Short mmCIF file of C-alpha atoms in Angstrom, two decimals:
data_model
loop_
_atom_site.label_atom_id
_atom_site.label_comp_id
_atom_site.label_asym_id
_atom_site.label_seq_id
_atom_site.Cartn_x
_atom_site.Cartn_y
_atom_site.Cartn_z
CA MET A 115 205.89 175.75 122.96
CA ILE A 116 202.34 175.56 124.44
CA GLY A 117 201.44 172.94 121.71
CA VAL A 118 204.37 170.71 122.78
CA ALA A 119 203.19 170.91 126.43
CA LEU A 120 199.70 170.07 125.45
CA GLY A 121 200.56 167.14 123.48
CA ALA A 122 202.79 165.81 126.23
CA ALA A 123 199.98 166.20 128.80
CA GLY A 124 197.87 164.37 126.24
CA ILE A 125 200.27 161.63 126.01
CA ALA A 126 200.50 161.20 129.84
CA ALA A 127 196.65 161.35 130.12
CA VAL A 128 196.16 158.37 127.60
CA THR A 129 198.93 156.44 129.29
CA ALA A 130 197.18 157.01 132.79
CA LEU A 131 193.82 155.92 131.27
CA LEU A 132 195.09 152.83 129.71
CA ALA A 133 196.94 151.93 132.98
CA LEU A 134 193.85 152.69 134.89
CA SER A 135 191.77 150.59 132.60
CA ALA A 136 194.11 147.64 133.02
CA PHE A 137 193.90 147.85 136.81
CA PHE A 138 190.05 148.15 136.96
CA SER A 139 189.21 145.80 134.12
CA SER A 140 187.66 142.52 134.86
CA SER A 141 190.62 140.77 133.09
CA GLU A 142 194.05 141.32 134.24
CA THR A 143 195.37 140.94 130.76
CA ALA A 144 193.62 143.83 129.34
CA ILE A 145 196.87 145.82 128.95
CA PHE A 146 198.43 142.97 126.95
CA SER A 147 195.96 143.15 123.97
CA LEU A 148 197.93 146.14 122.86
CA PRO A 149 200.61 145.94 120.45
CA ALA A 150 203.94 144.91 121.91
CA PRO A 151 205.80 148.07 122.15
CA PHE A 152 202.88 149.83 123.66
CA SER A 153 202.19 147.05 126.20
CA ARG A 154 205.96 147.10 127.20
CA LEU A 155 205.84 150.95 127.63
CA ILE A 156 202.77 150.91 129.64
CA ALA A 157 203.95 147.79 131.83
CA ALA A 158 207.27 149.85 132.39
CA GLU A 159 205.04 152.87 133.45
CA VAL A 160 202.93 150.72 136.08
CA GLY A 161 205.84 148.83 137.38
CA LEU A 162 205.33 145.40 135.59
CA SER A 163 208.28 143.31 134.31
CA PRO A 164 208.82 143.44 130.55
CA ALA A 165 208.35 139.52 130.76
CA ALA A 166 204.88 140.07 131.91
CA ALA A 167 204.07 142.59 129.22
CA GLU A 168 204.83 139.92 126.65
CA ARG A 169 202.52 137.20 128.00
CA SER A 170 199.90 136.29 125.57
CA PRO A 171 196.30 137.03 126.99
#
């Protein structure tokens, strides 16, 4: 039970760090360099449209 909670917290932390890195990066397309499923997931988390997540850098 504790392992599941720690795993979920770890996934949330990684998602938050990736989203923050996209916002504070000098390039606005840093989030889009990830594989498509990940960029769509993170784009949904930070409120971007799915079409924006599929733009090429």
